[in-house]
Short mmCIF file of C-alpha atoms and ligand atoms in Angstrom, two decimals:
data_model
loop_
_atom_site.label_atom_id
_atom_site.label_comp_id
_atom_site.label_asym_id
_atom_site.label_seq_id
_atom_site.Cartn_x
_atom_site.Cartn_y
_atom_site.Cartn_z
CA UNK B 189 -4.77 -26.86 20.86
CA UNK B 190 -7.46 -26.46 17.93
CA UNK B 191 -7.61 -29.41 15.45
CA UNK B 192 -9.33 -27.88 12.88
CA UNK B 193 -10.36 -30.26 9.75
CA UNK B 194 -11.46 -28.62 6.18
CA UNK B 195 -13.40 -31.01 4.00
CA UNK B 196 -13.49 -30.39 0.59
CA UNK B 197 -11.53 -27.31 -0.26
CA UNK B 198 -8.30 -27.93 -1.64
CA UNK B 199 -5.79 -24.93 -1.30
CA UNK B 200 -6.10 -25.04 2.51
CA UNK B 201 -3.36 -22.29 2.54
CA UNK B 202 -5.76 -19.72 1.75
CA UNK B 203 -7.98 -20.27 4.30
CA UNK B 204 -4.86 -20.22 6.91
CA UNK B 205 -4.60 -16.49 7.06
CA UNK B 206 -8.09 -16.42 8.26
CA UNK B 207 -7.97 -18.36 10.60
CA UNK B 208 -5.01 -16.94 12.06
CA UNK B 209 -6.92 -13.53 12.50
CA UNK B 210 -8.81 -15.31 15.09
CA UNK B 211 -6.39 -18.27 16.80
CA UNK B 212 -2.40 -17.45 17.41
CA UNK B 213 -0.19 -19.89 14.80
CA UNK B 214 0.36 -22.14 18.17
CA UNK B 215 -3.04 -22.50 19.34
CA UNK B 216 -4.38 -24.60 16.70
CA UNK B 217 -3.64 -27.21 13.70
CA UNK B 218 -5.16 -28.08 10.36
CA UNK B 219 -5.16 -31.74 9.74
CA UNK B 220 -4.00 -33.15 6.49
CA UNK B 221 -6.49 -35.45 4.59
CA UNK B 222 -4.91 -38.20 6.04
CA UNK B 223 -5.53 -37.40 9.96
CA UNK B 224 -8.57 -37.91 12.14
CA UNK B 225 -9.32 -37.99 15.26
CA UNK B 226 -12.85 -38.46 17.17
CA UNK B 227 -15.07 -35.63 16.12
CA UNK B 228 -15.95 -33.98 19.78
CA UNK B 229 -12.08 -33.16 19.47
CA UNK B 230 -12.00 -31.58 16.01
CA UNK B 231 -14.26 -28.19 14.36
CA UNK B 232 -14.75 -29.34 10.69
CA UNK B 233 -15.22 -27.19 8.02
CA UNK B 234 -16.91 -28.40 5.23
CA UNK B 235 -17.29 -26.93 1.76
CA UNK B 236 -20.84 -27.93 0.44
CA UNK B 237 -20.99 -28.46 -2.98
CA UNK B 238 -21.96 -25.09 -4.19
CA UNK B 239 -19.25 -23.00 -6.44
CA UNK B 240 -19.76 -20.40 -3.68
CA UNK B 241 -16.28 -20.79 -2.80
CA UNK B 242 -17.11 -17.75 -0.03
CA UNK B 243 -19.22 -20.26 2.03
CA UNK B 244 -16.85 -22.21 3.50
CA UNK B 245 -15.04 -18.56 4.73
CA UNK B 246 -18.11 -17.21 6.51
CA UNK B 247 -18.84 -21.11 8.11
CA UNK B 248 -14.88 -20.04 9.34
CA UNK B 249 -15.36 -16.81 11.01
CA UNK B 250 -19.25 -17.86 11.92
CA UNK B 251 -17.70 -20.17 14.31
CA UNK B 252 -14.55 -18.50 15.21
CA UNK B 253 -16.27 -15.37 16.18
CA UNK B 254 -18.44 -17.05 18.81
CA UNK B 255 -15.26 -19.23 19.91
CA UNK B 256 -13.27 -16.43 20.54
CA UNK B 257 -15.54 -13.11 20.86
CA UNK B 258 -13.74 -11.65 18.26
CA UNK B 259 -15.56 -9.85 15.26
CA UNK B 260 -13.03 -8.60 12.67
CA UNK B 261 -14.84 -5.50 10.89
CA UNK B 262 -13.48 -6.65 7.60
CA UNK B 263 -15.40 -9.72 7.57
CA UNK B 264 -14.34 -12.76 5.09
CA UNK B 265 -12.79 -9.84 2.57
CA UNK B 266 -9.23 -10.41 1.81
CA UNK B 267 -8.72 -8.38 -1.05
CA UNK B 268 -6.48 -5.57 -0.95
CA UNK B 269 -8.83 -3.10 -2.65
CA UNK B 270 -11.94 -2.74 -1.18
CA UNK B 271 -13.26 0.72 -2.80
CA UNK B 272 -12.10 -0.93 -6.15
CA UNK B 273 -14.63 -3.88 -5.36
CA UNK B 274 -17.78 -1.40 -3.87
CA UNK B 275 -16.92 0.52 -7.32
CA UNK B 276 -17.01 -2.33 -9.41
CA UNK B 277 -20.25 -3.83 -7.80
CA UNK B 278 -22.08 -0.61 -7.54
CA UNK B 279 -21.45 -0.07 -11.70
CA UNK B 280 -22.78 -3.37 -12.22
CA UNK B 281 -25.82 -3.36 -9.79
CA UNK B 282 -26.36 0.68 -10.03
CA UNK B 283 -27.74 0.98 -7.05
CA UNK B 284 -25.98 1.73 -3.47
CA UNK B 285 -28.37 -0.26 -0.85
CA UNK B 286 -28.42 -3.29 -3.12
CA UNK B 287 -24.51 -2.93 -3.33
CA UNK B 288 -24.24 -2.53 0.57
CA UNK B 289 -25.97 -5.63 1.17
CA UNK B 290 -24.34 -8.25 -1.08
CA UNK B 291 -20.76 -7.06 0.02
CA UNK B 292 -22.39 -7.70 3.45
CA UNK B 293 -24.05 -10.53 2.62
CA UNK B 294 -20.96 -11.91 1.12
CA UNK B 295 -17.73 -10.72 2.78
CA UNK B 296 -19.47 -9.95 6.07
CA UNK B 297 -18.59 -6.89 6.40
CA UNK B 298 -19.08 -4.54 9.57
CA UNK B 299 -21.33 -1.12 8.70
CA UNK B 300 -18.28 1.23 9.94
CA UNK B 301 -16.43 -0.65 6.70
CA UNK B 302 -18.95 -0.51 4.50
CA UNK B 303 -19.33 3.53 5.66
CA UNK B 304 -15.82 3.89 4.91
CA UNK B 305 -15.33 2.08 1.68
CA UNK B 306 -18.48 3.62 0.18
CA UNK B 307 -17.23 7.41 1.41
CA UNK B 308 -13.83 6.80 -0.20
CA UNK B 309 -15.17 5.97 -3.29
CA UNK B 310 -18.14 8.59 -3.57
CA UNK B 311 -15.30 11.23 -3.07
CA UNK B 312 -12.27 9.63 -5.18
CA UNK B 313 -15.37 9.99 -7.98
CA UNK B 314 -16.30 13.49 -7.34
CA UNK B 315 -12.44 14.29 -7.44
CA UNK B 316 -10.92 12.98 -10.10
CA UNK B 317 -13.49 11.41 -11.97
CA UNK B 318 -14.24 7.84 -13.27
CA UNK B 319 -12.48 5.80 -15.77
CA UNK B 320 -10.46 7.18 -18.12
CA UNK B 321 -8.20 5.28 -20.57
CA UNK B 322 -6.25 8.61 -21.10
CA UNK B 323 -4.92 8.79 -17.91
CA UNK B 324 -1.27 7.25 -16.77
CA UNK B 325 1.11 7.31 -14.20
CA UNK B 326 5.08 7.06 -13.79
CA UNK B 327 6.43 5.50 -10.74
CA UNK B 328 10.47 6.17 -10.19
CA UNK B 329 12.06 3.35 -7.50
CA UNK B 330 15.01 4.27 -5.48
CA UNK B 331 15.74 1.07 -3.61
CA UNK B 332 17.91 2.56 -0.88
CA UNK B 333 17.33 3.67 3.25
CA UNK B 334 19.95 4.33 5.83
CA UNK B 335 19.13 1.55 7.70
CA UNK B 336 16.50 -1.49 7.52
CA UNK B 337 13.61 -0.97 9.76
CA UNK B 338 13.00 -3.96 11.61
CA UNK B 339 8.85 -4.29 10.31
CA UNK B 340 10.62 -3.22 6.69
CA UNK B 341 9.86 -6.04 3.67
CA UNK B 342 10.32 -4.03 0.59
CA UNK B 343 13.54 -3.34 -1.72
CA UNK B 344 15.73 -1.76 0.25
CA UNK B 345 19.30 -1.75 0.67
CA UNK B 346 21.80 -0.45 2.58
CA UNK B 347 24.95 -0.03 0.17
CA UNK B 348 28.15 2.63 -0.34
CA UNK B 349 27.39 5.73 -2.25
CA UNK B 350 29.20 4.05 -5.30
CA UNK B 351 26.48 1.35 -5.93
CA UNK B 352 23.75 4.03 -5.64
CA UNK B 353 25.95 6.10 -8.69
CA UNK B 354 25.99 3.09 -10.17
CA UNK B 355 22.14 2.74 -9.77
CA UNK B 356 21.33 6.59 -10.90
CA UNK B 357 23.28 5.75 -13.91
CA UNK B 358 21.22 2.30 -14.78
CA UNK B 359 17.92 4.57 -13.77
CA UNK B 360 18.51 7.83 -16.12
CA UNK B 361 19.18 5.47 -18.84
CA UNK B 362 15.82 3.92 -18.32
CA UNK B 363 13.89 7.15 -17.79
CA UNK B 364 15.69 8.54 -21.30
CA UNK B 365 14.08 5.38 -23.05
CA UNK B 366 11.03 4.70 -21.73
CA UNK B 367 10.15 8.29 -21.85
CA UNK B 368 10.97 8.19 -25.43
CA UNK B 369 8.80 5.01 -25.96
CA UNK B 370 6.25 6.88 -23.86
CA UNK B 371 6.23 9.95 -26.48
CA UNK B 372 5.67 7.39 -28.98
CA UNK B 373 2.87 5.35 -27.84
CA UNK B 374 1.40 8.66 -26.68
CA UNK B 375 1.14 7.82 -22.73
CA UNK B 376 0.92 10.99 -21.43
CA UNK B 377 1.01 10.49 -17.53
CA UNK B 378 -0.92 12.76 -15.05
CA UNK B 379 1.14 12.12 -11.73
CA UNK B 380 4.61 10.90 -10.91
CA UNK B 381 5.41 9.12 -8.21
CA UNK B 382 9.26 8.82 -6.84
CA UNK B 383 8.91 6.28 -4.36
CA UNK B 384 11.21 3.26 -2.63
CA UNK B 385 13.05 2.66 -0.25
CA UNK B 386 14.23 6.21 -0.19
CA UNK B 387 14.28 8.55 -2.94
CA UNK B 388 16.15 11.15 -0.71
CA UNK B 389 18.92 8.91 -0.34
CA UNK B 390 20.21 10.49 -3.09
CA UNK B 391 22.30 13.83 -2.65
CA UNK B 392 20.98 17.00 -3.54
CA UNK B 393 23.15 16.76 -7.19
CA UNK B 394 21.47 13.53 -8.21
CA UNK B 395 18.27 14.87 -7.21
CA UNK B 396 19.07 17.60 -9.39
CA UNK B 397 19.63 15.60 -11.83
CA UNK B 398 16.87 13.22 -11.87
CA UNK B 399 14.42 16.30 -11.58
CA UNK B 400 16.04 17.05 -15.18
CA UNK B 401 15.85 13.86 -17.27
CA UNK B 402 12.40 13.44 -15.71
CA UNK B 403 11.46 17.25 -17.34
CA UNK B 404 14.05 15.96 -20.65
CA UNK B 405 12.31 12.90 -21.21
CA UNK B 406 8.77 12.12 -19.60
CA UNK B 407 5.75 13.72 -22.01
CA UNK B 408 5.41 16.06 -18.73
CA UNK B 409 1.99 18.09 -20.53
CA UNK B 410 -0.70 16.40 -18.41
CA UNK B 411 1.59 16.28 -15.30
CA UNK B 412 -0.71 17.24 -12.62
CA UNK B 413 1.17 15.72 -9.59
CA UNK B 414 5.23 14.83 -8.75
CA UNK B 415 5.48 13.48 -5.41
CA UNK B 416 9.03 12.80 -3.66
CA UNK B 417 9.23 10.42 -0.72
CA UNK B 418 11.41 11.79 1.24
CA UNK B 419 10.15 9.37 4.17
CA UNK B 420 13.48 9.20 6.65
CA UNK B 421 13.94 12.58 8.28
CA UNK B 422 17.31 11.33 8.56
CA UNK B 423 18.04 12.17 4.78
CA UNK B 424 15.99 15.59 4.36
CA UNK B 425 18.12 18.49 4.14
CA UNK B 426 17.20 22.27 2.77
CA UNK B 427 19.42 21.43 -0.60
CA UNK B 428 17.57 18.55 -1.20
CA UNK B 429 14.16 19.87 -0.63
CA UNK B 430 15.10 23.10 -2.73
CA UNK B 431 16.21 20.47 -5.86
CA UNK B 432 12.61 18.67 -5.22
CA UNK B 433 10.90 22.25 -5.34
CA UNK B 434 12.72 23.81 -8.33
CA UNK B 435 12.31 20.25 -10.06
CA UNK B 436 8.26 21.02 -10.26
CA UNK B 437 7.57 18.26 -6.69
CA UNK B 438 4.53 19.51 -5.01
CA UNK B 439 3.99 16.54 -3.01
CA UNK B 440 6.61 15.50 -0.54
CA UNK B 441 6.20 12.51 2.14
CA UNK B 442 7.93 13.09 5.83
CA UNK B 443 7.37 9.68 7.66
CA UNK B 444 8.24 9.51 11.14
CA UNK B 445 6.05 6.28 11.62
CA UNK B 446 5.26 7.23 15.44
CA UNK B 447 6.97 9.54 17.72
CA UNK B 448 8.11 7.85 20.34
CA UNK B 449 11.92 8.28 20.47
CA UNK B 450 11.90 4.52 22.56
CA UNK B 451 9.57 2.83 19.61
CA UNK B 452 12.20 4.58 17.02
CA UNK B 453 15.30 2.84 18.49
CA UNK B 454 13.72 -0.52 18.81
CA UNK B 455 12.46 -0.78 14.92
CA UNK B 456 15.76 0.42 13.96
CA UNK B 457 15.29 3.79 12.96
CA UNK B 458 18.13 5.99 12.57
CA UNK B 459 16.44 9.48 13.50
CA UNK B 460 14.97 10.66 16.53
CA UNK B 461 11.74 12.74 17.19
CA UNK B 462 13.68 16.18 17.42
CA UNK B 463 14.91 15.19 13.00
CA UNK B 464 11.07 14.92 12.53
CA UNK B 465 10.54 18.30 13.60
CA UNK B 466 13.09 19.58 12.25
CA UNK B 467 12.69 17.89 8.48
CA UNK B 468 9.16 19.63 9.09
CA UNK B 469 11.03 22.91 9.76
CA UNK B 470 12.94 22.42 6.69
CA UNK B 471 9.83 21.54 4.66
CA UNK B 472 8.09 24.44 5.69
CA UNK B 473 10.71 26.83 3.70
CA UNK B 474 8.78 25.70 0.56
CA UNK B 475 5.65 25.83 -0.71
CA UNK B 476 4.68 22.31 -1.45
CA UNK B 477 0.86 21.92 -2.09
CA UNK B 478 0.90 18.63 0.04
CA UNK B 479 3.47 17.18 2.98
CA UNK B 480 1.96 13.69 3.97
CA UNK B 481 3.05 11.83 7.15
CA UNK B 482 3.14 8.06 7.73
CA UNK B 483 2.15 6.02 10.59
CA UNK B 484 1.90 3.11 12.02
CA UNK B 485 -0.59 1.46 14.30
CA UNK B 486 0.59 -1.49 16.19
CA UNK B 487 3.99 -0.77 16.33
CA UNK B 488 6.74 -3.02 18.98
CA UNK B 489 6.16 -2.30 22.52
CA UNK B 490 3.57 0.47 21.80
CA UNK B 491 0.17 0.72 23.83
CA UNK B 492 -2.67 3.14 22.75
CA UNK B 493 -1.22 6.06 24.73
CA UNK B 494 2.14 6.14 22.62
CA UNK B 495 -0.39 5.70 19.39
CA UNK B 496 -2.64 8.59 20.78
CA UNK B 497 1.00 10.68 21.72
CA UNK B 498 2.06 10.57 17.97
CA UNK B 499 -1.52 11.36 16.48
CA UNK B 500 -1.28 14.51 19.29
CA UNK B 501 2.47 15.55 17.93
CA UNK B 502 1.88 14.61 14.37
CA UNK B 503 -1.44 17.13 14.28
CA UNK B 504 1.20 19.73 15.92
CA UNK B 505 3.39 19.39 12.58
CA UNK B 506 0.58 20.52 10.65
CA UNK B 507 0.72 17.95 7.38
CA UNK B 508 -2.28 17.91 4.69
CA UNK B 509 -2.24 14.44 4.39
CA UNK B 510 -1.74 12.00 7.37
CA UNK B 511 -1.63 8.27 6.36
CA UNK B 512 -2.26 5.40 9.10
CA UNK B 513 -0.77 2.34 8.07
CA UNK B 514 -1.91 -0.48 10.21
CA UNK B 515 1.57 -2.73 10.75
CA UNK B 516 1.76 -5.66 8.40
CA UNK B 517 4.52 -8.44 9.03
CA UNK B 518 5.64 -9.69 6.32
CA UNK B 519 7.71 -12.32 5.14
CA UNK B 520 11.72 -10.68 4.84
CA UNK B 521 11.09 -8.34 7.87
CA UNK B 522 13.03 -9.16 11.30
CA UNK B 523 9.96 -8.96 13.14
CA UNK B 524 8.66 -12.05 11.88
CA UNK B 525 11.52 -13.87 12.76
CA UNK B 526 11.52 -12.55 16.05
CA UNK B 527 7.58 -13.14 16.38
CA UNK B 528 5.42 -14.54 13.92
CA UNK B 529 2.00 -14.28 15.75
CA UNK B 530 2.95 -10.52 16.26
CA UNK B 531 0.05 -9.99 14.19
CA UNK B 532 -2.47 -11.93 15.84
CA UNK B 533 -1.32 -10.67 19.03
CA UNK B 534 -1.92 -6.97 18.20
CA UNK B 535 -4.72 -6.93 16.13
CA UNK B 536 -8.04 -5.96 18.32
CA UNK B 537 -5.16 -2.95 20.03
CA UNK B 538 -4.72 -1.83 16.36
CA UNK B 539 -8.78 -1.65 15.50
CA UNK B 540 -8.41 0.69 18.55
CA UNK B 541 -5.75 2.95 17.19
CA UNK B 542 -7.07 2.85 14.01
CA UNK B 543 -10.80 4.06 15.59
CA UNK B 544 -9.24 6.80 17.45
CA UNK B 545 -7.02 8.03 14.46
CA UNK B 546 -10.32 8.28 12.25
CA UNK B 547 -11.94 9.84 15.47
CA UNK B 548 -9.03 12.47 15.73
CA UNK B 549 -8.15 12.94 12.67
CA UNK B 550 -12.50 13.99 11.48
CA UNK B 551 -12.40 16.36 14.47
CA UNK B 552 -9.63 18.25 13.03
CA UNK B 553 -10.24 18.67 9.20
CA UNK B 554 -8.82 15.43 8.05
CA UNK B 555 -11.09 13.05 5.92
CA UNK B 556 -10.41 9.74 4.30
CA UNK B 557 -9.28 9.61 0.62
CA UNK B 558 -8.06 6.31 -0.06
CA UNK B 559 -7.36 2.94 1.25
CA UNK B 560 -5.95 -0.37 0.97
CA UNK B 561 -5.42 -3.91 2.70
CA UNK B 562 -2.14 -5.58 2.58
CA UNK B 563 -1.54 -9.21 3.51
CA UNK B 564 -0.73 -9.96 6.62
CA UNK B 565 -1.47 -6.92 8.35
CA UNK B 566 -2.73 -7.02 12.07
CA UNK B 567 -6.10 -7.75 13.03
CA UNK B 568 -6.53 -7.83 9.09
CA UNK B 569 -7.49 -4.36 9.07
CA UNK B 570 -6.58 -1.53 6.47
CA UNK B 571 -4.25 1.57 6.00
CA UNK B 572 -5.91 4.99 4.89
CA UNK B 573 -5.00 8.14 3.90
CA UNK B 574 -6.52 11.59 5.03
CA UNK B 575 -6.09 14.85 3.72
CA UNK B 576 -7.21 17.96 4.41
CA UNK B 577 -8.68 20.57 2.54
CA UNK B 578 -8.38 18.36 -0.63
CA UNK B 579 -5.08 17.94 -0.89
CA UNK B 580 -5.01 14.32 -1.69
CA UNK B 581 -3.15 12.55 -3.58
CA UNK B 582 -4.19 11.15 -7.20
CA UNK B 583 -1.22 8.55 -7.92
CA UNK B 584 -2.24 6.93 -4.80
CA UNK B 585 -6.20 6.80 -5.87
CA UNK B 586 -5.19 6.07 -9.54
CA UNK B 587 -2.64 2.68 -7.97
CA UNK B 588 -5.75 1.32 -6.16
CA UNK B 589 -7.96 1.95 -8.64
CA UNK B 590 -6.05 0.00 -11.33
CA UNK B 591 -8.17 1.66 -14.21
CA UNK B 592 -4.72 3.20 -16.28
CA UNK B 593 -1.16 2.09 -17.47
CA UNK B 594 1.22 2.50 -14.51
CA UNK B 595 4.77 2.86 -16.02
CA UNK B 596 7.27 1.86 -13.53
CA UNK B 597 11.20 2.27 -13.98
CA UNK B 598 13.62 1.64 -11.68
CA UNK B 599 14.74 -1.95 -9.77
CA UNK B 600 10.95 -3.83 -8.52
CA UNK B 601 9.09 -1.34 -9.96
CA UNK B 602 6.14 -2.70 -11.37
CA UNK B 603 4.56 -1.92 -14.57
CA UNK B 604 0.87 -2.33 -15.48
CA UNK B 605 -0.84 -1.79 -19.46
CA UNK B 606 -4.31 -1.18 -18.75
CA UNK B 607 -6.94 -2.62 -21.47
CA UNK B 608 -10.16 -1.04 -21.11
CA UNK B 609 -12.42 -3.00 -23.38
CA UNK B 610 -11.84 -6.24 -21.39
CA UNK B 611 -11.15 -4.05 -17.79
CA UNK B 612 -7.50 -6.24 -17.47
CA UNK B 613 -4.47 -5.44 -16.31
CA UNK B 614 -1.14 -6.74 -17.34
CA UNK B 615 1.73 -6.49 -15.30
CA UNK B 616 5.48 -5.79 -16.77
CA UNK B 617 7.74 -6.40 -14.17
CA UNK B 618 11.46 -5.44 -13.80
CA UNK B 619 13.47 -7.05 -12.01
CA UNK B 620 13.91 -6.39 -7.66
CA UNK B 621 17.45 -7.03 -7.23
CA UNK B 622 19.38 -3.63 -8.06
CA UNK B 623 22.65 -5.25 -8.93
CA UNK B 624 20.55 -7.46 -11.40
CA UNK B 625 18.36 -4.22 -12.49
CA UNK B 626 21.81 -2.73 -13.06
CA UNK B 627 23.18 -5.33 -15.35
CA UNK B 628 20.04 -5.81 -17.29
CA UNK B 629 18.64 -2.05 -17.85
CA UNK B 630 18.51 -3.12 -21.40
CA UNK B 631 16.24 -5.99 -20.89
CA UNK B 632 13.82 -3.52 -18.62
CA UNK B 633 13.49 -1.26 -21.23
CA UNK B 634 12.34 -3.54 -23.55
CA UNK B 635 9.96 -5.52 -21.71
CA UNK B 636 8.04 -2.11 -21.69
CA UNK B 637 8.15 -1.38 -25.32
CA UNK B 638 7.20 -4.83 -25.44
CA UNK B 639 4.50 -5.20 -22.87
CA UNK B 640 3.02 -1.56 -23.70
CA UNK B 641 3.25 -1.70 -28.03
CA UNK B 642 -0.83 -2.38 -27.78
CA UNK B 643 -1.40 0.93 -25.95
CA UNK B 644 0.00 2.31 -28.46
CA UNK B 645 -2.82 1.47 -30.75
CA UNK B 646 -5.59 2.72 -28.52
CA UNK B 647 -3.81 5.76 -27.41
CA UNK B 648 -3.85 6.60 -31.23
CA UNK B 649 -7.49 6.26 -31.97
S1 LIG A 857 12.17 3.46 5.44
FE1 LIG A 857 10.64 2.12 4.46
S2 LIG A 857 11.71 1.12 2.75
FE2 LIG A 857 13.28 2.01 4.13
S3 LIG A 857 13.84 0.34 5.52
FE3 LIG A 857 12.22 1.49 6.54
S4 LIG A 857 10.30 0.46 5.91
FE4 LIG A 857 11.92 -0.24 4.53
#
């Protein structure tokens, strides 16, 4: 066992998660102020007293990558948005080498990352441009799957079709007013996004119907994008992709997560690999501009040959857009409770997978468009999407970006007002619960006319 001491750096906590990259939770201990022990037996850390609160990080994975001959590509970085961070840097410095060397300098960061984050961003710029106070995006939550995947730590419930009427009914009434405010303040968005849980949860009717107050009320004349998540193959049938299609969707998500019938049982997935195909099959009756599949390296029980098996059969299905999600465990998922070092365990295997994907994936058309980290993900590495041909998609650029107002309706959906002049964000939550969403639609709605009323004021200038 590791007794590891940190001297002069108070929230300890965030310096846990690092650590844990390197040693599994059992294999080591922070001591409390209070605790010492003879110094051969301890590693100290010791903040110096420079405001560089970075040092003490890279004195961390200094020492823990010669203790355990591990190098994590990511370096000291634990921010979620990397190409945000390149593209912030690079504006201020305006030049790329200098920019390449202080974010490896600072964060430590591998030159495969730095590759990566600096390709994403040179292309997200040459394809939709740079900052734009004009632009917006709507973000629709459904909070509902067929079952709970066992890795699964987001709003989603399992309930009778009479709480998701009950749900629809809460939601139309906040699309009718917020697109009203939206008219307004003059937010006109340029994607949609109708994400979850589920969205295709819903039967084909709803869908129907959602596709019309979205046209009714939503300022739709910039609408570039609508994207449907219609991630369980489980849900997908021909009426419900036909109600996506006539409803103006040109961007539908199919996410099988691997396809390995075995791996699909064990996280509690209610679909085989034959209901991938075939929700493929269906998809292929319309002409959607993009069909993205999801992922995930690292999952329960699978070795590199099951990861390389669903890259092989995913490629077969022909998608545009392939996104590899490295697995996070999260706090609320079953895995964690079943293992909590899961993530430490399989983190150097998922750097594999993740190497091969990118290897695959280049060989056959597909190139990176976006990324992002997530906490607790394994071997602290990153998900990214590919597309093909250009088919990417903007509302996922434009959410990592976070240089526009993000309206978000719907039970956890997450609202943002963007003000340029001082680059800030400010967030406008509703609530997660969907029984408490239900009961307090009202409330929602006004926290946006609220949180969004300055807008208002730029958008007219
Ligand atoms: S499909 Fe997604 S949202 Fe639904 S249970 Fe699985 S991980 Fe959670």
């Amino acid at each position: 066992m590791y007794k590891i001491k940190i001297h002069n750096f108070e929230k300890k906590y965030l310096l846990d998660e690092m650590i844990r990259v390197f040693l599994s939770s059992d294999s080591y201990r922070i001591l409390s102020d209070e605790e010492d022990f003879e110094s051969d037996e301890v590693i100290h850390f010791n903040r110096s007293g420079s405001d560089d609160k970075n040092e003490i990080k890279r004195e961390i994975y200094r020492t823990l990558s010669t203790l355990t001959s591990y190098e994590p590509e990511w370096g000291i970085l634990t921010g979620i948005r990397p190409v945000k961070l390149w593209g912030e840097t690079f504006e201020e410095l305006g030049n790329r080498i200098q920019t390449r060397e202080l974010m490896k300098d600072k964060f430590l960061l591998s030159e495969d990352k730095l590759e990566l984050i600096e390709d994403v961003y040179n292309y997200q710029k040459s394809m939709i441009g740079g900052i734009d106070p004009n632009n917006s995006s709507v973000y629709i939550g459904i909070p509902f799957c067929p079952t709970r995947c066992s890795y699964c730590s987001f709003a989603s419930n399992q309930v009778p079709d009479s709480e998701i009427t009950l749900y629809f009914l809460a939601l139309l009434k906040e699309i009718k007013e917020v697109g009203r405010m939206m008219k307004e303040y003059l937010i006109k968005p340029r994607c949609i996004y109708i994400g979850g849980g589920t969205p295709t949860t819903l039967s084909h009717t709803q869908l129907e119907e959602l596709f019309c107050a979205i046209k009714e009320h939503i300022p739709m004349s910039r609408v570039r994008e609508i994207t449907l998540e219609a991630g369980r193959p489980d849900t997908i049938t021909y009426e419900k992709l036909q109600a996506a299609i006539r409803g103006g969707v040109n961007r539908i998500s199919i996410n099988p997560q691997t396809m390995n019938d075995d791996t699909l049982k064990l996280i509690g997935r209610n679909h085989d690999t034959n209901m991938v195909r075939k929700a493929f099959e269906i998809a292929k009756s319309f002409s959607f501009d993009a069909v993205n599949c999801d992922i995930i390296a690292g999952l329960p029980g699978e070795d590199i040959e099951d990861f390389k098996h669903t890259i092989y059969e995913v490629l077969g299905l022909s998608p545009n857009n392939i996104t590899i999600h490295s697995l996070a465990v999260k706090r609320g998922s079953k895995l964690i409770d079943i293992d909590r070092d899961y993530y430490h365990k399989v983190g150097k295997l998922v750097g594999e997978m993740l190497e091969f994907g990118r290897d695959v994936l280049g060989e056959n058309g597909y190139r990176p468009y976006y990324l992002y980290r997530q906490k607790h993900m394994a071997g602290a590495n990153e998900n990214t999407g590919y597309c093909k041909d250009d088919a990417f998609c903007i509302y996922n650029m434009a959410i990592m970006d976070e240089h526009e107002d993000i309206v978000a309706l719907g039970a956890g959906g997450i609202s943002k007002a963007f003000f340029p002049e001082e680059n800030r964000l400010e967030r406008i939550p509703n609530v997660t619960n969907y029984q408490e969403y239900i009961s307090r639609v009202d409330e929602m709605i006004e926290r946006k006319k609220i949180g969004f009323a300055n807008r208002r004021f730029n958008n007219a200038d």
